[in-house]
Tab-separated table of N, CA and C in Angstrom:
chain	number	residue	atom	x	y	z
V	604	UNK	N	-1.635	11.930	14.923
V	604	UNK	CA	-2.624	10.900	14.660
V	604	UNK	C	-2.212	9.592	15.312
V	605	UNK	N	-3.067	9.146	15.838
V	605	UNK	CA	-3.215	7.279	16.865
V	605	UNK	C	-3.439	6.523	15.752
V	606	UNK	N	-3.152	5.101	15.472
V	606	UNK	CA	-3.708	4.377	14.252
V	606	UNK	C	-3.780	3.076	16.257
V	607	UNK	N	-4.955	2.442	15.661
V	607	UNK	CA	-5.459	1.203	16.125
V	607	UNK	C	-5.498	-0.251	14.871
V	608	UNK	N	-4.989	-0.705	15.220
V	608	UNK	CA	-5.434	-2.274	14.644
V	608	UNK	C	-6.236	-3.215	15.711
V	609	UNK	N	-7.239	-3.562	14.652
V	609	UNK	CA	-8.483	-3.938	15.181
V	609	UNK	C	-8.627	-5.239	14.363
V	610	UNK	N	-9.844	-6.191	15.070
V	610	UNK	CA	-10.113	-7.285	14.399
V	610	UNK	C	-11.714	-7.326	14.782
V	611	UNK	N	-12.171	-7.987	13.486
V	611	UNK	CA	-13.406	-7.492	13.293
V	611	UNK	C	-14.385	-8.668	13.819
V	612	UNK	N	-15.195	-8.844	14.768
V	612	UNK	CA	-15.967	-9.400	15.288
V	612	UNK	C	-17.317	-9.969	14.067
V	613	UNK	N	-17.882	-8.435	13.886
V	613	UNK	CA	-19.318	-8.955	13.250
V	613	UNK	C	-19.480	-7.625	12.690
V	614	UNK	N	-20.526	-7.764	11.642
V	614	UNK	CA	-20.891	-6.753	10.470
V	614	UNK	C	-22.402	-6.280	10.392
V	615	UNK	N	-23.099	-5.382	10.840
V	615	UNK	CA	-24.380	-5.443	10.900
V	615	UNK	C	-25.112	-5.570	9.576
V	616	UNK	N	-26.493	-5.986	9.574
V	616	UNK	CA	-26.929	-6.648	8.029
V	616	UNK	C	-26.877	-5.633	6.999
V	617	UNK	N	-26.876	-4.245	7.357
V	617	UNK	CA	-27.098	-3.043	6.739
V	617	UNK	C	-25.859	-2.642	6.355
V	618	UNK	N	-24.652	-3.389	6.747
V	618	UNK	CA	-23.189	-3.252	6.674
V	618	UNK	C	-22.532	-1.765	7.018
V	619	UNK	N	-23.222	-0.947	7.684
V	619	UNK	CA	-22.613	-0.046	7.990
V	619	UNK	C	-22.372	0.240	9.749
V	620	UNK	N	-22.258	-0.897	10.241
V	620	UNK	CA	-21.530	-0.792	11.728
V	620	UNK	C	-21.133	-1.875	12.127
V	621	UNK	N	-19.636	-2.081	12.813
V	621	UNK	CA	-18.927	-2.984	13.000
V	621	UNK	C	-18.371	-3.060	14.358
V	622	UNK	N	-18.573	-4.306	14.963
V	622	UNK	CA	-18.112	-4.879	16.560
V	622	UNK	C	-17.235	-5.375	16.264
V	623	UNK	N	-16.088	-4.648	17.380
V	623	UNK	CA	-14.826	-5.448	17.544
V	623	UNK	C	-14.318	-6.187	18.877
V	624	UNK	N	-13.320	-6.891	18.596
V	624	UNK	CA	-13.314	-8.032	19.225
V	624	UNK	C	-12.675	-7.489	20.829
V	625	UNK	N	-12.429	-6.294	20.621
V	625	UNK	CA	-11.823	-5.224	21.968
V	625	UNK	C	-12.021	-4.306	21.398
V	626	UNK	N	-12.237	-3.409	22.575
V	626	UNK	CA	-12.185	-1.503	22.257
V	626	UNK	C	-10.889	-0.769	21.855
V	627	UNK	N	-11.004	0.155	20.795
V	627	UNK	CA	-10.124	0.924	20.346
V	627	UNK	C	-9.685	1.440	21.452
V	628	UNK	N	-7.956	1.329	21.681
V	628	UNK	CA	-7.283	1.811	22.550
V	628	UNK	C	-7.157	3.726	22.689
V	629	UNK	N	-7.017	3.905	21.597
V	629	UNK	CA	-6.846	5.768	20.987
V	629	UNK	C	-8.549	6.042	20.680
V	630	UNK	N	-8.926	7.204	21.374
V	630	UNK	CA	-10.255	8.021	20.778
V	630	UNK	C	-10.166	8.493	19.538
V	631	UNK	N	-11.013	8.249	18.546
V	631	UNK	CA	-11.077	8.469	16.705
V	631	UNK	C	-12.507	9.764	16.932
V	632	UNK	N	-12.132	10.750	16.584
V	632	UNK	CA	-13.544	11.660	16.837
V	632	UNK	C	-13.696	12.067	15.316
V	633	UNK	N	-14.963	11.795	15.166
V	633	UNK	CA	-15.335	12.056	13.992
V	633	UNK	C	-16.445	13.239	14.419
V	634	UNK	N	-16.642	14.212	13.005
V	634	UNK	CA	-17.880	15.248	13.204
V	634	UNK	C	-17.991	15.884	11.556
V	635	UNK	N	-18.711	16.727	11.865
V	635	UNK	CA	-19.420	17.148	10.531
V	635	UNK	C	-18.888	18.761	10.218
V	636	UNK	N	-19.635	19.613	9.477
V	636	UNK	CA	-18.951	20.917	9.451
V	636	UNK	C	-20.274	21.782	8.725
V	637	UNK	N	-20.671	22.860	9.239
V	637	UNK	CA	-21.683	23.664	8.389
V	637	UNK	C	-21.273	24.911	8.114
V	638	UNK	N	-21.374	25.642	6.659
V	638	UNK	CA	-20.825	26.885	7.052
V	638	UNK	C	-21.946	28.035	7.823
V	639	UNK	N	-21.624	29.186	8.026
V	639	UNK	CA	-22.058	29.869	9.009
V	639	UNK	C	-23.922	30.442	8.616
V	640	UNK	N	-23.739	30.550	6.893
V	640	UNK	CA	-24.972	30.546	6.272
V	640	UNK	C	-25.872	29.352	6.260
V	641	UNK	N	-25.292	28.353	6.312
V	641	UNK	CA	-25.959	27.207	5.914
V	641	UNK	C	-25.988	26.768	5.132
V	642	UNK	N	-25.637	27.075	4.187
V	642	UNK	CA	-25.590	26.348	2.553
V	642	UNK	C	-24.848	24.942	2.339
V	643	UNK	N	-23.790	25.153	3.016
V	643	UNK	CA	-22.877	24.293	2.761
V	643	UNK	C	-22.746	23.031	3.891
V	644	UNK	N	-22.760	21.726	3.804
V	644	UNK	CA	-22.640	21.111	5.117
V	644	UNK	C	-22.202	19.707	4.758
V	645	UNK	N	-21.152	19.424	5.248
V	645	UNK	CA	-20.068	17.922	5.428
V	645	UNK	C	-20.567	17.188	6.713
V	646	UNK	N	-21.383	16.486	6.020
V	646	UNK	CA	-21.663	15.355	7.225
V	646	UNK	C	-20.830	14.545	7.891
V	647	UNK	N	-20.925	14.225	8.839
V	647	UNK	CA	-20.390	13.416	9.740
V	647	UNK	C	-19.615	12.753	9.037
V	648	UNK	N	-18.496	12.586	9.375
V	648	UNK	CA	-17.272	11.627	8.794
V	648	UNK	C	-16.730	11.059	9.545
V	649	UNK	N	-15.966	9.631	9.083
V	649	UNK	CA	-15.448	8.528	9.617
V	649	UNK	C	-14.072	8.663	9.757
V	650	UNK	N	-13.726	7.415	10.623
V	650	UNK	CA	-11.893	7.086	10.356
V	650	UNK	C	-11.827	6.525	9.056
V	651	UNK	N	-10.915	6.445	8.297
V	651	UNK	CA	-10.069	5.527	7.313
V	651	UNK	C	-9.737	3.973	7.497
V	652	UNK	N	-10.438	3.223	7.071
V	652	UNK	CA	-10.153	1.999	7.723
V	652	UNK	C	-10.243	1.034	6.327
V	653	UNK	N	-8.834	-0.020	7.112
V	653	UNK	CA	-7.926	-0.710	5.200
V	653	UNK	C	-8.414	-2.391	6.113
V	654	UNK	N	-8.512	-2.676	5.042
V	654	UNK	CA	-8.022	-4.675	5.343
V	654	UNK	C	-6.841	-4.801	5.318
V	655	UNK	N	-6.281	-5.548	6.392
V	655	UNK	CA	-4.938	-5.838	5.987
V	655	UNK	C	-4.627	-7.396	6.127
V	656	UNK	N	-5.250	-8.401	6.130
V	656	UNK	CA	-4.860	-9.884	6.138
V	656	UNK	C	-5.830	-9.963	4.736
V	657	UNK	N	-5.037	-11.323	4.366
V	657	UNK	CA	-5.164	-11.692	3.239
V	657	UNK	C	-4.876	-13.188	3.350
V	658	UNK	N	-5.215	-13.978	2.245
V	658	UNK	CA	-5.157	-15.392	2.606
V	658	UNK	C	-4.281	-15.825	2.218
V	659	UNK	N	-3.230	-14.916	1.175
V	659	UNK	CA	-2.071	-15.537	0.529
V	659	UNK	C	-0.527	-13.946	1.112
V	660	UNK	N	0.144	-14.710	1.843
V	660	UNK	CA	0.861	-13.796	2.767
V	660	UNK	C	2.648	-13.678	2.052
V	661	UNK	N	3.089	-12.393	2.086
V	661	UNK	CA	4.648	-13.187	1.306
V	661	UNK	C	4.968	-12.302	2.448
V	662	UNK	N	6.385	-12.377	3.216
V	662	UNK	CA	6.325	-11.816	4.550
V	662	UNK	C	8.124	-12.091	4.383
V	663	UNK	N	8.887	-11.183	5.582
V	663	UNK	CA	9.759	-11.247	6.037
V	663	UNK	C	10.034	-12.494	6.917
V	664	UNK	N	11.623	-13.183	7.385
V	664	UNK	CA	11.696	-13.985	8.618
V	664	UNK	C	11.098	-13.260	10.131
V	665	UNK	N	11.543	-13.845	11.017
V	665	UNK	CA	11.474	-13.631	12.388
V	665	UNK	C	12.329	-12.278	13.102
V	666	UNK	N	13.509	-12.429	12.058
V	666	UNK	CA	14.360	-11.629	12.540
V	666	UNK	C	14.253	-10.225	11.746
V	667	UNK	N	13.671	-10.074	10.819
V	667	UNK	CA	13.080	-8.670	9.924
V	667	UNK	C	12.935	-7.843	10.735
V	668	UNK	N	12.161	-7.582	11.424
V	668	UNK	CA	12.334	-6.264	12.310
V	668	UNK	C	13.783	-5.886	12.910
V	669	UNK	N	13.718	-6.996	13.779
V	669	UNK	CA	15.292	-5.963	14.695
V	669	UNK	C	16.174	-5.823	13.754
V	670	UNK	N	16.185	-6.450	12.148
V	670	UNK	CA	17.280	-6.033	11.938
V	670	UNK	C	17.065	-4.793	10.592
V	671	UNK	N	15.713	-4.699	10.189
V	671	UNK	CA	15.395	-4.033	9.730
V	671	UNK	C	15.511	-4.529	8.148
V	672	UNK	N	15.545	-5.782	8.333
V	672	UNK	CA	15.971	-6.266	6.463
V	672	UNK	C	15.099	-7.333	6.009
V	673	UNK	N	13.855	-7.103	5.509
V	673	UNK	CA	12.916	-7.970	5.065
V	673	UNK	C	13.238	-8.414	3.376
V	674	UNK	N	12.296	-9.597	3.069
V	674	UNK	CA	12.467	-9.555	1.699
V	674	UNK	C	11.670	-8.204	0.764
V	675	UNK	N	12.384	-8.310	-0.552
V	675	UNK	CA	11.765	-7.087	-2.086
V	675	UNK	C	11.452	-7.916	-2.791
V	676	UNK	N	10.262	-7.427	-3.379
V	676	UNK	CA	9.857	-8.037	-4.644
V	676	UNK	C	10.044	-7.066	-5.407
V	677	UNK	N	11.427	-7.481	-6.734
V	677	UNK	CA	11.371	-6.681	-7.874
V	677	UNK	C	11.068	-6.990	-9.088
V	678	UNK	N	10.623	-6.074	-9.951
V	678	UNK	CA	10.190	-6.847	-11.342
V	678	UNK	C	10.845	-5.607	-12.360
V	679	UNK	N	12.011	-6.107	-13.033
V	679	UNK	CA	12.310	-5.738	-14.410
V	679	UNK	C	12.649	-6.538	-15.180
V	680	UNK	N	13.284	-5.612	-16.338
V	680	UNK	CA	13.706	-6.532	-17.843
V	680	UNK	C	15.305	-6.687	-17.240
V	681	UNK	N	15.808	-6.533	-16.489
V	681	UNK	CA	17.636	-6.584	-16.588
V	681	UNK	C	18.188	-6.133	-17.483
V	682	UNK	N	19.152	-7.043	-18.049
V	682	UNK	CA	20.128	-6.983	-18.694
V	682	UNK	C	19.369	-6.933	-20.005
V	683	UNK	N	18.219	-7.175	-20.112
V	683	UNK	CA	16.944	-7.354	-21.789
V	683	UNK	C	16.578	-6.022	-21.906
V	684	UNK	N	16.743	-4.522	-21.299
V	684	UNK	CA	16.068	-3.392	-21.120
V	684	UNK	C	15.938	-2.762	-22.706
V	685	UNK	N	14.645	-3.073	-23.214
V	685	UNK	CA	14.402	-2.763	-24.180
V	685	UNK	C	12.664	-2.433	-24.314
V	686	UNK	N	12.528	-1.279	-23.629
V	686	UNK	CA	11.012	-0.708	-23.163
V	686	UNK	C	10.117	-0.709	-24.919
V	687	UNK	N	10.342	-0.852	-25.152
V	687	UNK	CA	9.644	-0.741	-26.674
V	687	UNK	C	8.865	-2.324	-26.861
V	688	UNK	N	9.211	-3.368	-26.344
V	688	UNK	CA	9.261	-4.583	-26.580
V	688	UNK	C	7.511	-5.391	-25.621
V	689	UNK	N	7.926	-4.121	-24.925
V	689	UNK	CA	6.274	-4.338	-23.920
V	689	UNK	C	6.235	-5.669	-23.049
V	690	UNK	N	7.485	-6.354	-22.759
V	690	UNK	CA	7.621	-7.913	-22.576
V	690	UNK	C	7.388	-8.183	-21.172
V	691	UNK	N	7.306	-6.940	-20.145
V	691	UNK	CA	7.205	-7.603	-18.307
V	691	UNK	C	5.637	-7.576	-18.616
V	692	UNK	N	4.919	-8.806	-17.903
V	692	UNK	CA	4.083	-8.778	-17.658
V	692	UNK	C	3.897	-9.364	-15.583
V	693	UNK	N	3.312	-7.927	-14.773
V	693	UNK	CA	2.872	-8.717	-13.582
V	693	UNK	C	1.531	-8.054	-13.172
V	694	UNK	N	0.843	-9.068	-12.462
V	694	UNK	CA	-0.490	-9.330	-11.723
V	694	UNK	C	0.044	-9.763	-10.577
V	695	UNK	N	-0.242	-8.588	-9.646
V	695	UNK	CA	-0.519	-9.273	-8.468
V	695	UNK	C	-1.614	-8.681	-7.738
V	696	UNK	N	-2.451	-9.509	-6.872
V	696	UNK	CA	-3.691	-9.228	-6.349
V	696	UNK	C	-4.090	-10.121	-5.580
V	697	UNK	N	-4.786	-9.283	-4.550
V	697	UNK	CA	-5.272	-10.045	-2.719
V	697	UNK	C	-3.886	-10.588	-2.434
V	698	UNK	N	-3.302	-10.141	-2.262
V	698	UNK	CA	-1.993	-10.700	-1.061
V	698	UNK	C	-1.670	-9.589	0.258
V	699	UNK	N	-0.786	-10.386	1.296
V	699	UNK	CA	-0.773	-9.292	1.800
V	699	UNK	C	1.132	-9.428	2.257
V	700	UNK	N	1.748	-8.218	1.936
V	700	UNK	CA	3.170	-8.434	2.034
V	700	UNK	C	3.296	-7.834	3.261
V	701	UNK	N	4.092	-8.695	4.371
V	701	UNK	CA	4.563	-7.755	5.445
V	701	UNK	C	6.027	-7.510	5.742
V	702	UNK	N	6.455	-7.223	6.605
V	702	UNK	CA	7.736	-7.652	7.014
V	702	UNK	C	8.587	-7.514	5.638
V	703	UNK	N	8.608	-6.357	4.978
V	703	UNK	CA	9.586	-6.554	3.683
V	703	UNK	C	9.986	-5.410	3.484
V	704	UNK	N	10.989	-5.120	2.524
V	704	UNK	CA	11.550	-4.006	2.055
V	704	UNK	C	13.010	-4.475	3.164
V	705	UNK	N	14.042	-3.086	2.438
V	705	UNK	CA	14.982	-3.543	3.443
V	705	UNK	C	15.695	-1.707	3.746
V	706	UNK	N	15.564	-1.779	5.207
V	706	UNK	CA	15.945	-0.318	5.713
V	706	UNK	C	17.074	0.331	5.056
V	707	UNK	N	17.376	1.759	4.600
V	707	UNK	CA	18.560	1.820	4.246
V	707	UNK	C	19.378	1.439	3.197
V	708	UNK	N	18.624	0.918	2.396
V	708	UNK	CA	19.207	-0.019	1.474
V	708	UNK	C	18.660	0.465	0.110
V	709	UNK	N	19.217	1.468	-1.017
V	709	UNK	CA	18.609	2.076	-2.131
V	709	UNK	C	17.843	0.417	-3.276
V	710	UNK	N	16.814	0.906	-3.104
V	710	UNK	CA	15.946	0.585	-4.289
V	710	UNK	C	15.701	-1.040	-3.610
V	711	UNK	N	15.141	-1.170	-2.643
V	711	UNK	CA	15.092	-2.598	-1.708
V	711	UNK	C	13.589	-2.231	-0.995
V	712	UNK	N	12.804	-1.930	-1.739
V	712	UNK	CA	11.084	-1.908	-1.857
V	712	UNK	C	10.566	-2.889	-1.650
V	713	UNK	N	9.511	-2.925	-0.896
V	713	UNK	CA	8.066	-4.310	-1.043
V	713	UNK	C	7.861	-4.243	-2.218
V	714	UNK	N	7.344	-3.562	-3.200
V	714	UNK	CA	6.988	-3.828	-4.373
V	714	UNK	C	7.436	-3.017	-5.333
V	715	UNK	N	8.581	-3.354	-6.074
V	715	UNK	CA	9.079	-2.285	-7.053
V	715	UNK	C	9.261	-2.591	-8.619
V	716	UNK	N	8.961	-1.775	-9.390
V	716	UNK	CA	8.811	-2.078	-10.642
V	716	UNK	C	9.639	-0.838	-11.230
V	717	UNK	N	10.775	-1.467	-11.763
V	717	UNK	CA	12.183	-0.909	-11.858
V	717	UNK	C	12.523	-1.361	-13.495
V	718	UNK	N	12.827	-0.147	-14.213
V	718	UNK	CA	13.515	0.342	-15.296
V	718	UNK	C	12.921	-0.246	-16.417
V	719	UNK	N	11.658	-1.082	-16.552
V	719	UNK	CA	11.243	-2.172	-17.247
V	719	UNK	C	10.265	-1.342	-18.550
V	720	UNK	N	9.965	0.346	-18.447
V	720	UNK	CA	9.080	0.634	-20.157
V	720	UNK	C	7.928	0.496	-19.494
V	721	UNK	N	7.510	0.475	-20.851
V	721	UNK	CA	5.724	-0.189	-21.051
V	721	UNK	C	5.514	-1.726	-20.554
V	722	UNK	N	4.785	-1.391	-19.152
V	722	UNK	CA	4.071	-2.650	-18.551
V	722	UNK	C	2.907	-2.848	-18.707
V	723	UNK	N	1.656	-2.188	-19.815
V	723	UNK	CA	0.472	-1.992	-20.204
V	723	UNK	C	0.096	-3.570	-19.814
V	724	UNK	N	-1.207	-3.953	-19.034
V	724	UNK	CA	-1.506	-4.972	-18.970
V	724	UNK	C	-1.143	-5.448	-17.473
V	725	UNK	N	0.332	-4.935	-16.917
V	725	UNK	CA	0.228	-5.238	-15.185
V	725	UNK	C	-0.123	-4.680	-14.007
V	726	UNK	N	-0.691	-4.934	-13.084
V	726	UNK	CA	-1.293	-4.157	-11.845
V	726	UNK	C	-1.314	-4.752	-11.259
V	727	UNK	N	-1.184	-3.698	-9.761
V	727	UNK	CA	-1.425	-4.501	-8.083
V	727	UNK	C	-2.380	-4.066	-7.639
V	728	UNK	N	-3.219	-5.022	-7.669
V	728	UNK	CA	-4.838	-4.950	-6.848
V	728	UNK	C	-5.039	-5.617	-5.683
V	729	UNK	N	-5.656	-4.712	-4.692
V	729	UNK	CA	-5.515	-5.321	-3.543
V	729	UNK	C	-5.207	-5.715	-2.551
V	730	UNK	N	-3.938	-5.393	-2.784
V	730	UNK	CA	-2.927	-5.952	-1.686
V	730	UNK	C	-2.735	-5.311	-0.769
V	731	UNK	N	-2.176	-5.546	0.280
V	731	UNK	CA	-1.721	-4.918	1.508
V	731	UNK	C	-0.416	-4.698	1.905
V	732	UNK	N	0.005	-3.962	2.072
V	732	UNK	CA	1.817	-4.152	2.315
V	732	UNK	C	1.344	-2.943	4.412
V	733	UNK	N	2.310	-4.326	4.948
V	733	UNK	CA	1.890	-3.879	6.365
V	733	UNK	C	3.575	-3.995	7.251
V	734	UNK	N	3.976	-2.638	7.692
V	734	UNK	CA	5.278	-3.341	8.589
V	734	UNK	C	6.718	-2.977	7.213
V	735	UNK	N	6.809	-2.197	6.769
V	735	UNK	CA	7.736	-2.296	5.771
V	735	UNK	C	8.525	-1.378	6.012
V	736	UNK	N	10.121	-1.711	6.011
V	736	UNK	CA	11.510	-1.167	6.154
V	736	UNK	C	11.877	0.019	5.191
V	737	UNK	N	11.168	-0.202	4.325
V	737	UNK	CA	11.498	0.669	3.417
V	737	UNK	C	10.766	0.924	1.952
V	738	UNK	N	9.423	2.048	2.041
V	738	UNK	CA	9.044	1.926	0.836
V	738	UNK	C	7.903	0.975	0.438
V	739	UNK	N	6.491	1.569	0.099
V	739	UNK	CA	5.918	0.286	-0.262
V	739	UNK	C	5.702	-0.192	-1.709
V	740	UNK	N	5.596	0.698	-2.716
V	740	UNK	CA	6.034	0.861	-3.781
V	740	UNK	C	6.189	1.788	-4.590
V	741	UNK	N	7.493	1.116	-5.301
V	741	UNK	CA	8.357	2.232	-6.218
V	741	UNK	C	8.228	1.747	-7.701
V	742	UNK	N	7.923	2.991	-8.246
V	742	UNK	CA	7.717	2.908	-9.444
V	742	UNK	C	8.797	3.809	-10.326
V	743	UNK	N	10.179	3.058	-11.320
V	743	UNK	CA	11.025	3.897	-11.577
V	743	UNK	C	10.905	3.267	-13.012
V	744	UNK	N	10.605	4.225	-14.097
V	744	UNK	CA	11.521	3.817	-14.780
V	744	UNK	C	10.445	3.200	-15.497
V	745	UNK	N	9.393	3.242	-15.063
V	745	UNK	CA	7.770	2.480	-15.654
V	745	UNK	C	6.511	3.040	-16.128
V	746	UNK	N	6.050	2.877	-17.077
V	746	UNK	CA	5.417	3.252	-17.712
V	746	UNK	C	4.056	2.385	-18.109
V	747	UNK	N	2.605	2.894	-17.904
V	747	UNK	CA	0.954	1.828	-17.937
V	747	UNK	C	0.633	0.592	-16.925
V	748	UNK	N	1.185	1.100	-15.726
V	748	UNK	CA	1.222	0.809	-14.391
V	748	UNK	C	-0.037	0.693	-13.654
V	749	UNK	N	-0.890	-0.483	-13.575
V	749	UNK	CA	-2.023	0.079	-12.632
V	749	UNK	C	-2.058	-0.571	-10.941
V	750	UNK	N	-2.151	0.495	-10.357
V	750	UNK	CA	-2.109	0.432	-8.878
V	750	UNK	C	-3.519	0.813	-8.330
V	751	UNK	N	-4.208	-0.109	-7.687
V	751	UNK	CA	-5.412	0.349	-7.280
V	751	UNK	C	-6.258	-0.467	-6.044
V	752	UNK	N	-6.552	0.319	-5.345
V	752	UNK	CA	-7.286	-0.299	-3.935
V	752	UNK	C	-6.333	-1.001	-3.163
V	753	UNK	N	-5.234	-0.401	-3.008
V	753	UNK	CA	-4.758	-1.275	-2.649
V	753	UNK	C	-4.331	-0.075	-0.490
V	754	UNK	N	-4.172	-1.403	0.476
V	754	UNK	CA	-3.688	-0.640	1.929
V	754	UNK	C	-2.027	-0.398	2.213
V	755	UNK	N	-1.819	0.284	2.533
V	755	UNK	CA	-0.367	0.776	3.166
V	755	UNK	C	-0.558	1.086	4.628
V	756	UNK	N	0.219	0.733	5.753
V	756	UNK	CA	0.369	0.687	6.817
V	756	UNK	C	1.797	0.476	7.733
V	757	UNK	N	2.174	1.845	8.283
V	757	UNK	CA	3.296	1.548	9.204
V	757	UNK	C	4.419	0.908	7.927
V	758	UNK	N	4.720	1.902	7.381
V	758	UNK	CA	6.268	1.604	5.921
V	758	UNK	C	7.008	2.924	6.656
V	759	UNK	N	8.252	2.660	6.422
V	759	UNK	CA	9.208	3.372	6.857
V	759	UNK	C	9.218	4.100	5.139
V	760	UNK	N	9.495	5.789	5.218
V	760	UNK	CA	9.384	6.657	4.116
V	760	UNK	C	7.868	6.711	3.334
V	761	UNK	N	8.580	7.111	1.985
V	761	UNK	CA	7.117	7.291	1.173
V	761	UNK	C	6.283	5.737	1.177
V	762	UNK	N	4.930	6.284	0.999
V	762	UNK	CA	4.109	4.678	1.174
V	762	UNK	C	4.211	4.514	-1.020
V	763	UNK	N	4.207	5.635	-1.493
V	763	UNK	CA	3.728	5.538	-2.984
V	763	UNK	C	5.069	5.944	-3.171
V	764	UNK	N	6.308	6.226	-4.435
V	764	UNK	CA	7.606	6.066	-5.111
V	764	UNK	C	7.809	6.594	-6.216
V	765	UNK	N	7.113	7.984	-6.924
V	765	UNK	CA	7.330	7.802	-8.200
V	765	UNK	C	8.447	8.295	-8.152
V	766	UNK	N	10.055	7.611	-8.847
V	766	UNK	CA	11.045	7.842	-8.016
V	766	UNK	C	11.372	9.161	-9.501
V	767	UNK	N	11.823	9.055	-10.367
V	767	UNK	CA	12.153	9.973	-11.609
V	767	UNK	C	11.557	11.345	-11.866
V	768	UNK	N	10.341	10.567	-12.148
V	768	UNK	CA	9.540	11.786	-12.355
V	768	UNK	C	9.183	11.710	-13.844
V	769	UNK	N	9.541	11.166	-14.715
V	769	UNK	CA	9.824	10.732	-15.865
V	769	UNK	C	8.466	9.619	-16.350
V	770	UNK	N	8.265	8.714	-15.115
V	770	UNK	CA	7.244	7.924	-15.668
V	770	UNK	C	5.824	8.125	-16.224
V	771	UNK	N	5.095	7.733	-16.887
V	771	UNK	CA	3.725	7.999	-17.107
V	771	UNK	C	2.753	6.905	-17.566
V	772	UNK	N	1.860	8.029	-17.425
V	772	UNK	CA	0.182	6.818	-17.915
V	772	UNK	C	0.648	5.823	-16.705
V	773	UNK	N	0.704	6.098	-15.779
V	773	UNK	CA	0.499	5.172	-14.787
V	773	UNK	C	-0.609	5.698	-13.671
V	774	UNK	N	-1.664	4.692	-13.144
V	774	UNK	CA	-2.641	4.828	-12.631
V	774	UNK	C	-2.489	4.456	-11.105
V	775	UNK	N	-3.002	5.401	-9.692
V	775	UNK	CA	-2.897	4.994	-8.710
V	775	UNK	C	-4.428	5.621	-8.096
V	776	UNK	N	-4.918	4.511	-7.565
V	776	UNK	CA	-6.285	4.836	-7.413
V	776	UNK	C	-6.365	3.854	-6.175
């Protein structure tokens, strides 16, 4: 598979066709499928296509790539680990993280939500994590997690983390 990044010119009023500001470098062929009776038939289908800028950006330095070590955003209880207590609360939504995570480096995620219980009440909506060293998010150790709508693009390993196996009632949509 080719991935193109594109920037979007204009939106037709009917919102279902879009001019870009240059031509897709890679051919995207889309088509349909009927079975041999006819009964059955998958219309024409599209590429997959994410937003990835956002107006509020948390990003790696200059030097993040070559060296492969961006910033993590982590969220637990620490040294307070007392999952019964329900006490992390995070929201995050419309951002777009790039340049983060750090290569090689255990548990050094764009977005990780680490050893903290019942987070009932926090979710990442929206966001974009684009360009990441390692991981876009990991979920260890967490429990009433909501993850939803959100883009992944070009992350080194898994784009999603459920690292245990252990966690639950957590939502990824």
């Amino acid at each position: 598979l080719h991935t193109d990044i594109a920037q979007i010119q204009a939106v037709s009023t009917d919102g279902r066709r879009l001019t870009l500001t240059k031509p897709l470098w890679f051919d995207h062929h889309g088509g349909g499928w009927q079975s041999d009776d006819g009964k059955w038939e998958i219309p024409k289908y599209s590429a997959e296509v994410g937003k990835l800028n956002r107006n509020i950006v948390i990003q790696g330095d200059d030097r993040s790539k070559n060296e492969q070590f961006g910033g993590h955003m982590m969220f637990t209880l620490g040294h307070l680990h007392v999952p019964e207590l329900n006490t992390l609360k995070v929201r995050i939504s419309n951002i777009n993280v790039r340049r983060m995570g750090q290569g090689f480096k255990l548990g050094r995620y764009m977005v990780h939500f680490h050893l903290a219980g019942n987070v009932s009440g926090s979710y990442v909506k929206n966001i974009s994590c684009e360009v990441g060293y390692n991981r876009a998010l990991a979920v260890h150790g967490v429990h009433e997690l909501l993850y939803e709508n959100n883009v992944v693009f070009n992350v080194r390993g898994h784009a999603i983390f459920i690292e245990d196996g252990t966690e639950t009632n957590n939502v990824l949509r």
